[in-house]
PDB file of C-alpha atoms in Angstrom:
ATOM      1  CA  UNK A   1    -130.846 127.780 118.146  1.00 49.00           C
ATOM      2  CA  UNK A   2    -134.285 128.074 119.712  1.00 47.00           C
ATOM      3  CA  UNK A   3    -135.562 125.265 117.502  1.00 48.00           C
ATOM      4  CA  UNK A   4    -132.768 123.016 118.696  1.00 48.00           C
ATOM      5  CA  UNK A   5    -133.592 123.714 122.312  1.00 47.00           C
ATOM      6  CA  UNK A   6    -137.304 123.056 121.760  1.00 48.00           C
ATOM      7  CA  UNK A   7    -136.580 119.735 119.985  1.00 47.00           C
ATOM      8  CA  UNK A   8    -134.299 118.670 122.809  1.00 49.00           C
ATOM      9  CA  UNK A   9    -136.863 119.498 125.457  1.00 45.00           C
ATOM     10  CA  UNK A  10    -139.622 117.706 123.565  1.00 46.00           C
ATOM     11  CA  UNK A  11    -137.398 114.649 123.185  1.00 49.00           C
ATOM     12  CA  UNK A  12    -136.681 114.632 126.874  1.00 48.00           C
ATOM     13  CA  UNK A  13    -140.407 114.851 127.659  1.00 46.00           C
ATOM     14  CA  UNK A  14    -141.232 112.014 125.266  1.00 46.00           C
ATOM     15  CA  UNK A  15    -138.411 109.853 126.701  1.00 46.00           C
ATOM     16  CA  UNK A  16    -139.505 110.577 130.242  1.00 48.00           C
ATOM     17  CA  UNK A  17    -143.097 109.791 129.329  1.00 50.00           C
ATOM     18  CA  UNK A  18    -142.094 106.415 127.817  1.00 51.00           C
ATOM     19  CA  UNK A  19    -140.129 105.335 130.937  1.00 51.00           C
ATOM     20  CA  UNK A  20    -142.979 106.295 133.285  1.00 72.00           C
ATOM     21  CA  UNK A  21    -145.466 104.189 131.274  1.00 72.00           C
ATOM     22  CA  UNK A  22    -143.255 101.080 131.549  1.00 73.00           C
ATOM     23  CA  UNK A  23    -142.950 101.567 135.278  1.00 76.00           C
ATOM     24  CA  UNK A  24    -146.689 102.055 135.518  1.00 73.00           C
ATOM     25  CA  UNK A  25    -147.397  98.818 133.659  1.00 75.00           C
ATOM     26  CA  UNK A  26    -144.908  97.008 135.871  1.00 77.00           C
ATOM     27  CA  UNK A  27    -146.523  98.397 138.973  1.00 77.00           C
ATOM     28  CA  UNK A  28    -149.919  97.402 137.691  1.00 77.00           C
ATOM     29  CA  UNK A  29    -148.646  93.841 137.136  1.00 76.00           C
ATOM     30  CA  UNK A  30    -147.216  93.770 140.661  1.00 79.00           C
ATOM     31  CA  UNK A  31    -150.491  95.054 142.050  1.00 79.00           C
ATOM     32  CA  UNK A  32    -152.453  92.429 140.153  1.00 79.00           C
ATOM     33  CA  UNK A  33    -150.145  89.657 141.367  1.00 82.00           C
ATOM     34  CA  UNK A  34    -150.385  90.957 144.920  1.00 84.00           C
ATOM     35  CA  UNK A  35    -154.172  91.029 144.735  1.00 82.00           C
ATOM     36  CA  UNK A  36    -154.220  87.469 143.335  1.00 81.00           C
ATOM     37  CA  UNK A  37    -151.900  86.261 146.107  1.00 83.00           C
ATOM     38  CA  UNK A  38    -154.001  88.037 148.720  1.00 82.00           C
ATOM     39  CA  UNK A  39    -157.181  86.520 147.354  1.00 82.00           C
ATOM     40  CA  UNK A  40    -155.610  83.024 147.373  1.00 80.00           C
ATOM     41  CA  UNK A  41    -154.316  83.543 150.906  1.00 83.00           C
ATOM     42  CA  UNK A  42    -157.723  84.764 152.045  1.00 83.00           C
ATOM     43  CA  UNK A  43    -159.385  81.684 150.574  1.00 82.00           C
ATOM     44  CA  UNK A  44    -156.828  79.388 152.218  1.00 80.00           C
ATOM     45  CA  UNK A  45    -157.351  81.206 155.516  1.00 80.00           C
ATOM     46  CA  UNK A  46    -161.109  80.747 155.251  1.00 81.00           C
ATOM     47  CA  UNK A  47    -160.676  77.046 154.451  1.00 80.00           C
ATOM     48  CA  UNK A  48    -158.383  76.583 157.456  1.00 78.00           C
ATOM     49  CA  UNK A  49    -160.817  78.445 159.699  1.00 79.00           C
ATOM     50  CA  UNK A  50    -163.638  76.228 158.445  1.00 80.00           C
ATOM     51  CA  UNK A  51    -161.606  73.066 159.122  1.00 76.00           C
ATOM     52  CA  UNK A  52    -160.644  74.336 162.546  1.00 71.00           C
ATOM     53  CA  UNK A  53    -164.282  75.080 163.363  1.00 78.00           C
ATOM     54  CA  UNK A  54    -165.255  71.537 162.348  1.00 77.00           C
ATOM     55  CA  UNK A  55    -162.467  70.087 164.493  1.00 72.00           C
ATOM     56  CA  UNK A  56    -163.616  72.182 167.438  1.00 73.00           C
ATOM     57  CA  UNK A  57    -167.177  70.952 166.912  1.00 77.00           C
ATOM     58  CA  UNK A  58    -166.015  67.320 166.852  1.00 71.00           C
ATOM     59  CA  UNK A  59    -163.970  67.811 170.000  1.00 70.00           C
ATOM     60  CA  UNK A  60    -166.977  69.370 171.722  1.00 73.00           C
ATOM     61  CA  UNK A  61    -169.159  66.450 170.576  1.00 72.00           C
ATOM     62  CA  UNK A  62    -166.654  63.889 171.890  1.00 59.00           C
ATOM     63  CA  UNK A  63    -166.396  65.729 175.212  1.00 62.00           C
ATOM     64  CA  UNK A  64    -170.188  65.744 175.490  1.00 69.00           C
ATOM     65  CA  UNK A  65    -170.291  61.999 174.846  1.00 60.00           C
ATOM     66  CA  UNK A  66    -167.572  61.366 177.405  1.00 53.00           C
ATOM     67  CA  UNK A  67    -169.420  63.432 180.012  1.00 59.00           C
ATOM     68  CA  UNK A  68    -172.657  61.641 179.183  1.00 59.00           C
ATOM     69  CA  UNK A  69    -171.024  58.244 179.596  1.00 51.00           C
ATOM     70  CA  UNK A  70    -169.545  59.334 182.902  1.00 50.00           C
ATOM     71  CA  UNK A  71    -172.971  60.412 184.140  1.00 53.00           C
ATOM     72  CA  UNK A  72    -174.596  57.180 182.956  1.00 51.00           C
ATOM     73  CA  UNK A  73    -171.964  54.896 184.395  1.00 45.00           C
ATOM     74  CA  UNK A  74    -171.672  56.787 187.690  1.00 45.00           C
ATOM     75  CA  UNK A  75    -168.089  55.622 187.926  1.00 43.00           C
ATOM     76  CA  UNK A  76    -166.642  52.242 187.043  1.00 42.00           C
ATOM     77  CA  UNK A  77    -165.872  49.113 189.011  1.00 41.00           C
ATOM     78  CA  UNK A  78    -163.089  46.650 188.373  1.00 41.00           C
ATOM     79  CA  UNK A  79    -163.302  44.227 185.468  1.00 45.00           C
ATOM     80  CA  UNK A  80    -165.386  41.092 186.027  1.00 46.00           C
ATOM     81  CA  UNK A  81    -163.213  38.370 184.537  1.00 47.00           C
ATOM     82  CA  UNK A  82    -163.410  38.863 180.797  1.00 44.00           C
ATOM     83  CA  UNK A  83    -166.902  40.308 180.966  1.00 46.00           C
ATOM     84  CA  UNK A  84    -166.819  44.076 181.489  1.00 48.00           C
ATOM     85  CA  UNK A  85    -167.144  46.739 184.112  1.00 55.00           C
ATOM     86  CA  UNK A  86    -170.281  47.683 185.972  1.00 61.00           C
ATOM     87  CA  UNK A  87    -171.433  50.940 187.457  1.00 66.00           C
ATOM     88  CA  UNK A  88    -171.483  51.922 191.104  1.00 70.00           C
ATOM     89  CA  UNK A  89    -175.273  51.964 190.862  1.00 73.00           C
ATOM     90  CA  UNK A  90    -175.301  48.314 189.802  1.00 73.00           C
ATOM     91  CA  UNK A  91    -172.746  47.521 192.480  1.00 74.00           C
ATOM     92  CA  UNK A  92    -175.036  48.997 195.154  1.00 78.00           C
ATOM     93  CA  UNK A  93    -177.968  46.935 193.901  1.00 77.00           C
ATOM     94  CA  UNK A  94    -175.824  43.822 193.957  1.00 78.00           C
ATOM     95  CA  UNK A  95    -174.845  44.479 197.585  1.00 81.00           C
ATOM     96  CA  UNK A  96    -178.504  44.996 198.524  1.00 81.00           C
ATOM     97  CA  UNK A  97    -179.384  41.669 196.926  1.00 80.00           C
ATOM     98  CA  UNK A  98    -176.498  39.789 198.529  1.00 82.00           C
ATOM     99  CA  UNK A  99    -177.635  41.029 201.937  1.00 83.00           C
ATOM    100  CA  UNK A 100    -180.745  38.842 201.465  1.00 82.00           C
ATOM    101  CA  UNK A 101    -178.858  35.719 200.377  1.00 81.00           C
ATOM    102  CA  UNK A 102    -178.401  32.756 202.710  1.00 81.00           C
ATOM    103  CA  UNK A 103    -175.025  33.295 204.468  1.00 82.00           C
ATOM    104  CA  UNK A 104    -173.997  29.713 203.726  1.00 80.00           C
ATOM    105  CA  UNK A 105    -174.537  30.327 200.021  1.00 80.00           C
ATOM    106  CA  UNK A 106    -172.758  33.662 200.249  1.00 80.00           C
ATOM    107  CA  UNK A 107    -169.660  32.003 201.693  1.00 81.00           C
ATOM    108  CA  UNK A 108    -169.256  30.059 198.453  1.00 80.00           C
ATOM    109  CA  UNK A 109    -168.706  33.287 196.499  1.00 80.00           C
ATOM    110  CA  UNK A 110    -164.931  33.679 196.282  1.00 79.00           C
ATOM    111  CA  UNK A 111    -164.698  36.322 193.551  1.00 78.00           C
ATOM    112  CA  UNK A 112    -166.615  39.352 192.300  1.00 76.00           C
ATOM    113  CA  UNK A 113    -167.885  37.271 189.403  1.00 77.00           C
ATOM    114  CA  UNK A 114    -169.211  34.660 191.858  1.00 80.00           C
ATOM    115  CA  UNK A 115    -171.020  37.419 193.762  1.00 81.00           C
ATOM    116  CA  UNK A 116    -172.633  38.780 190.599  1.00 79.00           C
ATOM    117  CA  UNK A 117    -173.760  35.314 189.551  1.00 80.00           C
ATOM    118  CA  UNK A 118    -175.173  34.618 193.001  1.00 82.00           C
ATOM    119  CA  UNK A 119    -177.092  37.919 193.061  1.00 82.00           C
ATOM    120  CA  UNK A 120    -178.577  37.341 189.608  1.00 81.00           C
ATOM    121  CA  UNK A 121    -179.543  33.764 190.498  1.00 82.00           C
ATOM    122  CA  UNK A 122    -181.240  34.988 193.679  1.00 81.00           C
ATOM    123  CA  UNK A 123    -183.181  37.753 191.890  1.00 80.00           C
ATOM    124  CA  UNK A 124    -184.243  35.522 189.029  1.00 81.00           C
ATOM    125  CA  UNK A 125    -185.390  32.696 191.294  1.00 82.00           C
ATOM    126  CA  UNK A 126    -187.463  35.168 193.325  1.00 79.00           C
ATOM    127  CA  UNK A 127    -188.973  36.522 190.109  1.00 79.00           C
ATOM    128  CA  UNK A 128    -190.242  33.155 188.893  1.00 81.00           C
ATOM    129  CA  UNK A 129    -191.124  31.497 192.227  1.00 77.00           C
ATOM    130  CA  UNK A 130    -192.610  34.360 194.284  1.00 66.00           C
ATOM    131  CA  UNK A 131    -189.613  34.191 196.600  1.00 55.00           C
ATOM    132  CA  UNK A 132    -190.354  30.655 197.781  1.00 54.00           C
ATOM    133  CA  UNK A 133    -187.357  28.385 198.218  1.00 51.00           C
ATOM    134  CA  UNK A 134    -188.375  25.831 195.597  1.00 71.00           C
ATOM    135  CA  UNK A 135    -185.917  22.954 195.487  1.00 75.00           C
ATOM    136  CA  UNK A 136    -187.283  21.855 192.110  1.00 82.00           C
ATOM    137  CA  UNK A 137    -185.828  24.959 190.472  1.00 87.00           C
ATOM    138  CA  UNK A 138    -182.085  25.488 190.271  1.00 85.00           C
ATOM    139  CA  UNK A 139    -180.421  28.521 188.672  1.00 85.00           C
ATOM    140  CA  UNK A 140    -176.768  28.780 187.661  1.00 83.00           C
ATOM    141  CA  UNK A 141    -174.846  31.498 185.839  1.00 83.00           C
ATOM    142  CA  UNK A 142    -171.757  30.888 183.731  1.00 78.00           C
ATOM    143  CA  UNK A 143    -170.074  33.770 181.858  1.00 73.00           C
ATOM    144  CA  UNK A 144    -173.325  35.766 181.490  1.00 75.00           C
ATOM    145  CA  UNK A 145    -175.315  32.687 180.387  1.00 84.00           C
ATOM    146  CA  UNK A 146    -178.175  31.999 182.816  1.00 86.00           C
ATOM    147  CA  UNK A 147    -179.315  28.359 183.150  1.00 88.00           C
ATOM    148  CA  UNK A 148    -182.591  27.502 184.885  1.00 89.00           C
ATOM    149  CA  UNK A 149    -183.170  23.806 185.613  1.00 91.00           C
ATOM    150  CA  UNK A 150    -186.792  22.881 186.333  1.00 90.00           C
ATOM    151  CA  UNK A 151    -187.532  19.365 187.543  1.00 89.00           C
ATOM    152  CA  UNK A 152    -189.721  17.086 185.477  1.00 87.00           C
ATOM    153  CA  UNK A 153    -192.419  16.720 188.161  1.00 86.00           C
ATOM    154  CA  UNK A 154    -193.208  20.443 188.036  1.00 88.00           C
ATOM    155  CA  UNK A 155    -193.869  20.450 184.308  1.00 91.00           C
ATOM    156  CA  UNK A 156    -194.927  17.028 183.003  1.00 89.00           C
ATOM    157  CA  UNK A 157    -196.490  13.723 183.882  1.00 83.00           C
ATOM    158  CA  UNK A 158    -194.261  10.680 183.491  1.00 79.00           C
ATOM    159  CA  UNK A 159    -193.589   9.863 179.842  1.00 81.00           C
ATOM    160  CA  UNK A 160    -195.749  12.775 178.639  1.00 85.00           C
ATOM    161  CA  UNK A 161    -195.016  16.050 176.905  1.00 90.00           C
ATOM    162  CA  UNK A 162    -198.281  17.729 177.904  1.00 92.00           C
ATOM    163  CA  UNK A 163    -197.492  20.570 180.309  1.00 92.00           C
ATOM    164  CA  UNK A 164    -199.183  20.445 183.706  1.00 90.00           C
ATOM    165  CA  UNK A 165    -201.618  23.276 184.342  1.00 90.00           C
ATOM    166  CA  UNK A 166    -199.942  23.927 187.682  1.00 88.00           C
ATOM    167  CA  UNK A 167    -196.771  24.891 185.783  1.00 89.00           C
ATOM    168  CA  UNK A 168    -198.482  27.752 183.944  1.00 92.00           C
ATOM    169  CA  UNK A 169    -197.846  30.223 186.756  1.00 89.00           C
ATOM    170  CA  UNK A 170    -194.126  29.479 186.607  1.00 90.00           C
ATOM    171  CA  UNK A 171    -194.055  29.855 182.816  1.00 93.00           C
ATOM    172  CA  UNK A 172    -195.982  33.134 183.023  1.00 92.00           C
ATOM    173  CA  UNK A 173    -193.391  34.598 185.392  1.00 89.00           C
ATOM    174  CA  UNK A 174    -190.598  33.325 183.170  1.00 90.00           C
ATOM    175  CA  UNK A 175    -192.275  34.966 180.165  1.00 92.00           C
ATOM    176  CA  UNK A 176    -192.356  38.297 182.020  1.00 89.00           C
ATOM    177  CA  UNK A 177    -188.597  38.086 182.541  1.00 87.00           C
ATOM    178  CA  UNK A 178    -188.031  37.277 178.861  1.00 89.00           C
ATOM    179  CA  UNK A 179    -190.437  39.969 177.638  1.00 90.00           C
ATOM    180  CA  UNK A 180    -188.726  42.574 179.815  1.00 84.00           C
ATOM    181  CA  UNK A 181    -185.532  42.213 177.774  1.00 81.00           C
ATOM    182  CA  UNK A 182    -186.363  41.758 174.054  1.00 83.00           C
ATOM    183  CA  UNK A 183    -182.701  41.291 173.102  1.00 81.00           C
ATOM    184  CA  UNK A 184    -182.425  38.031 175.073  1.00 84.00           C
ATOM    185  CA  UNK A 185    -182.195  34.676 173.322  1.00 88.00           C
ATOM    186  CA  UNK A 186    -183.816  31.796 175.223  1.00 92.00           C
ATOM    187  CA  UNK A 187    -183.177  28.119 174.547  1.00 93.00           C
ATOM    188  CA  UNK A 188    -185.501  25.518 176.066  1.00 94.00           C
ATOM    189  CA  UNK A 189    -183.786  22.118 176.407  1.00 94.00           C
ATOM    190  CA  UNK A 190    -185.616  18.909 177.202  1.00 94.00           C
ATOM    191  CA  UNK A 191    -183.717  16.230 179.177  1.00 94.00           C
ATOM    192  CA  UNK A 192    -184.761  12.687 180.091  1.00 92.00           C
ATOM    193  CA  UNK A 193    -183.359   9.857 182.168  1.00 91.00           C
ATOM    194  CA  UNK A 194    -181.834   6.743 180.588  1.00 90.00           C
ATOM    195  CA  UNK A 195    -184.890   4.502 180.788  1.00 89.00           C
ATOM    196  CA  UNK A 196    -186.170   3.472 177.392  1.00 87.00           C
ATOM    197  CA  UNK A 197    -189.657   4.305 176.200  1.00 81.00           C
ATOM    198  CA  UNK A 198    -192.109   1.441 176.510  1.00 79.00           C
ATOM    199  CA  UNK A 199    -192.796  -0.428 173.311  1.00 74.00           C
ATOM    200  CA  UNK A 200    -195.988   0.724 171.637  1.00 70.00           C
ATOM    201  CA  UNK A 201    -195.980   4.133 173.313  1.00 74.00           C
ATOM    202  CA  UNK A 202    -196.962   7.144 171.222  1.00 80.00           C
ATOM    203  CA  UNK A 203    -193.431   8.511 171.786  1.00 83.00           C
ATOM    204  CA  UNK A 204    -190.697   6.691 169.859  1.00 87.00           C
ATOM    205  CA  UNK A 205    -187.740   7.342 172.149  1.00 91.00           C
ATOM    206  CA  UNK A 206    -186.121   9.764 174.589  1.00 90.00           C
ATOM    207  CA  UNK A 207    -184.948  11.990 171.745  1.00 94.00           C
ATOM    208  CA  UNK A 208    -188.501  12.579 170.597  1.00 93.00           C
ATOM    209  CA  UNK A 209    -189.774  13.003 174.170  1.00 92.00           C
ATOM    210  CA  UNK A 210    -187.149  15.645 174.997  1.00 94.00           C
ATOM    211  CA  UNK A 211    -187.851  17.622 171.819  1.00 94.00           C
ATOM    212  CA  UNK A 212    -191.631  17.442 172.249  1.00 94.00           C
ATOM    213  CA  UNK A 213    -191.324  18.712 175.824  1.00 94.00           C
ATOM    214  CA  UNK A 214    -189.180  21.610 174.660  1.00 95.00           C
ATOM    215  CA  UNK A 215    -191.600  22.654 171.919  1.00 95.00           C
ATOM    216  CA  UNK A 216    -194.593  22.285 174.272  1.00 95.00           C
ATOM    217  CA  UNK A 217    -193.110  24.848 176.638  1.00 95.00           C
ATOM    218  CA  UNK A 218    -192.116  27.144 173.779  1.00 96.00           C
ATOM    219  CA  UNK A 219    -195.653  27.108 172.379  1.00 96.00           C
ATOM    220  CA  UNK A 220    -197.058  28.178 175.752  1.00 95.00           C
ATOM    221  CA  UNK A 221    -194.478  30.972 176.110  1.00 95.00           C
ATOM    222  CA  UNK A 222    -195.283  32.196 172.599  1.00 95.00           C
ATOM    223  CA  UNK A 223    -199.034  31.607 172.254  1.00 95.00           C
ATOM    224  CA  UNK A 224    -200.261  32.172 175.802  1.00 95.00           C
ATOM    225  CA  UNK A 225    -197.762  34.697 177.191  1.00 94.00           C
ATOM    226  CA  UNK A 226    -196.699  36.628 174.105  1.00 94.00           C
ATOM    227  CA  UNK A 227    -192.972  35.851 173.965  1.00 94.00           C
ATOM    228  CA  UNK A 228    -191.484  36.786 170.584  1.00 94.00           C
ATOM    229  CA  UNK A 229    -190.746  33.495 168.763  1.00 93.00           C
ATOM    230  CA  UNK A 230    -187.583  35.045 167.346  1.00 92.00           C
ATOM    231  CA  UNK A 231    -186.147  34.880 170.854  1.00 92.00           C
ATOM    232  CA  UNK A 232    -186.925  31.193 171.347  1.00 94.00           C
ATOM    233  CA  UNK A 233    -184.874  28.104 170.475  1.00 93.00           C
ATOM    234  CA  UNK A 234    -186.145  24.523 170.891  1.00 93.00           C
ATOM    235  CA  UNK A 235    -183.674  21.769 171.739  1.00 93.00           C
ATOM    236  CA  UNK A 236    -183.872  18.129 172.835  1.00 93.00           C
ATOM    237  CA  UNK A 237    -180.941  16.442 174.590  1.00 92.00           C
ATOM    238  CA  UNK A 238    -182.526  13.072 175.301  1.00 92.00           C
ATOM    239  CA  UNK A 239    -180.645  11.259 178.063  1.00 91.00           C
ATOM    240  CA  UNK A 240    -177.207  12.303 176.863  1.00 92.00           C
ATOM    241  CA  UNK A 241    -176.434  15.044 179.403  1.00 92.00           C
ATOM    242  CA  UNK A 242    -177.301  13.614 182.833  1.00 92.00           C
ATOM    243  CA  UNK A 243    -176.591  15.599 185.965  1.00 91.00           C
ATOM    244  CA  UNK A 244    -175.904  12.419 187.926  1.00 93.00           C
ATOM    245  CA  UNK A 245    -175.703   8.693 187.236  1.00 94.00           C
ATOM    246  CA  UNK A 246    -179.013   7.066 186.346  1.00 91.00           C
ATOM    247  CA  UNK A 247    -178.553   4.358 188.990  1.00 92.00           C
ATOM    248  CA  UNK A 248    -181.366   5.205 191.450  1.00 93.00           C
ATOM    249  CA  UNK A 249    -184.939   6.488 191.163  1.00 91.00           C
ATOM    250  CA  UNK A 250    -183.864   9.701 192.916  1.00 91.00           C
ATOM    251  CA  UNK A 251    -181.024  10.303 190.458  1.00 91.00           C
ATOM    252  CA  UNK A 252    -183.215   9.559 187.478  1.00 90.00           C
ATOM    253  CA  UNK A 253    -185.695  12.136 188.783  1.00 89.00           C
ATOM    254  CA  UNK A 254    -182.876  14.728 188.877  1.00 90.00           C
ATOM    255  CA  UNK A 255    -181.951  13.983 185.272  1.00 91.00           C
ATOM    256  CA  UNK A 256    -185.545  14.357 184.054  1.00 92.00           C
ATOM    257  CA  UNK A 257    -185.639  18.096 183.731  1.00 92.00           C
ATOM    258  CA  UNK A 258    -186.133  21.067 181.435  1.00 93.00           C
ATOM    259  CA  UNK A 259    -183.258  23.476 181.195  1.00 92.00           C
ATOM    260  CA  UNK A 260    -184.028  27.044 180.156  1.00 91.00           C
ATOM    261  CA  UNK A 261    -180.916  28.819 178.920  1.00 90.00           C
ATOM    262  CA  UNK A 262    -181.104  32.629 178.832  1.00 87.00           C
ATOM    263  CA  UNK A 263    -178.431  34.327 176.734  1.00 82.00           C
ATOM    264  CA  UNK A 264    -178.587  38.084 177.321  1.00 76.00           C
ATOM    265  CA  UNK A 265    -176.157  40.655 175.999  1.00 67.00           C
ATOM    266  CA  UNK A 266    -173.914  42.225 178.619  1.00 63.00           C
ATOM    267  CA  UNK A 267    -176.135  45.224 179.427  1.00 62.00           C
ATOM    268  CA  UNK A 268    -179.176  42.989 179.859  1.00 66.00           C
ATOM    269  CA  UNK A 269    -177.127  40.568 181.958  1.00 68.00           C
ATOM    270  CA  UNK A 270    -176.462  43.306 184.520  1.00 66.00           C
ATOM    271  CA  UNK A 271    -180.115  44.379 184.203  1.00 67.00           C
ATOM    272  CA  UNK A 272    -181.058  41.027 185.727  1.00 71.00           C
ATOM    273  CA  UNK A 273    -179.690  42.376 188.997  1.00 66.00           C
ATOM    274  CA  UNK A 274    -182.784  44.603 189.001  1.00 61.00           C
ATOM    275  CA  UNK A 275    -185.296  41.836 188.282  1.00 57.00           C
TER     276      UNK A 275
END
């Protein structure tokens, strides 16, 4: 009887021991899975935090750029045609320049774009002529392209492409304007009247004369006054783009000219207000 009781008790202990081991293994598996899930979640959390930190950094960088642009622009003005906007600082400089312009000329400015063009023309003419009202130099601006017309008598003798010494001062001042803005492209165009070249002359025709005059000026700008040749373009128009009819000596004199075309980018265009 005692043996039977002992066997029964031992069996119960063994059975209980077996069930507890299975539960233990199961719990260990659950714990392992939980740890794996926690580790994965922790890694995902760290990745998200890293991404969020990068996003925050980018936002801060963009905000800094925006604030910097606001400080540089000092506020914006209305759009100038299809050109762009300009800062209040540039606007103030334009007003200061326009205050010096002949009132009759100022009356011709009907739009903001006209006012900008007039101010740039005034500043540029003062820069290359010492402020004198030289009727042999005419400056026009069209959609940020600046065109300077210089009469033939200021630069050349009749039928010649050798530049007059008295024109060197003008070309030196022009070179200073060009050198101040290295991103500008400058095209020098030679123009003649419609009279044909005399037979036997060392110049074949008006085409050759206009090109030779252009390259003569370009060589002086480059060799004497240090203008980067990459900025310079030589062009000859002959007699094919007259300003007026070639029917009088006075009109022919107007058509004999050198046109200097300055093509700045937009920032440099507005910089001409400060010339």
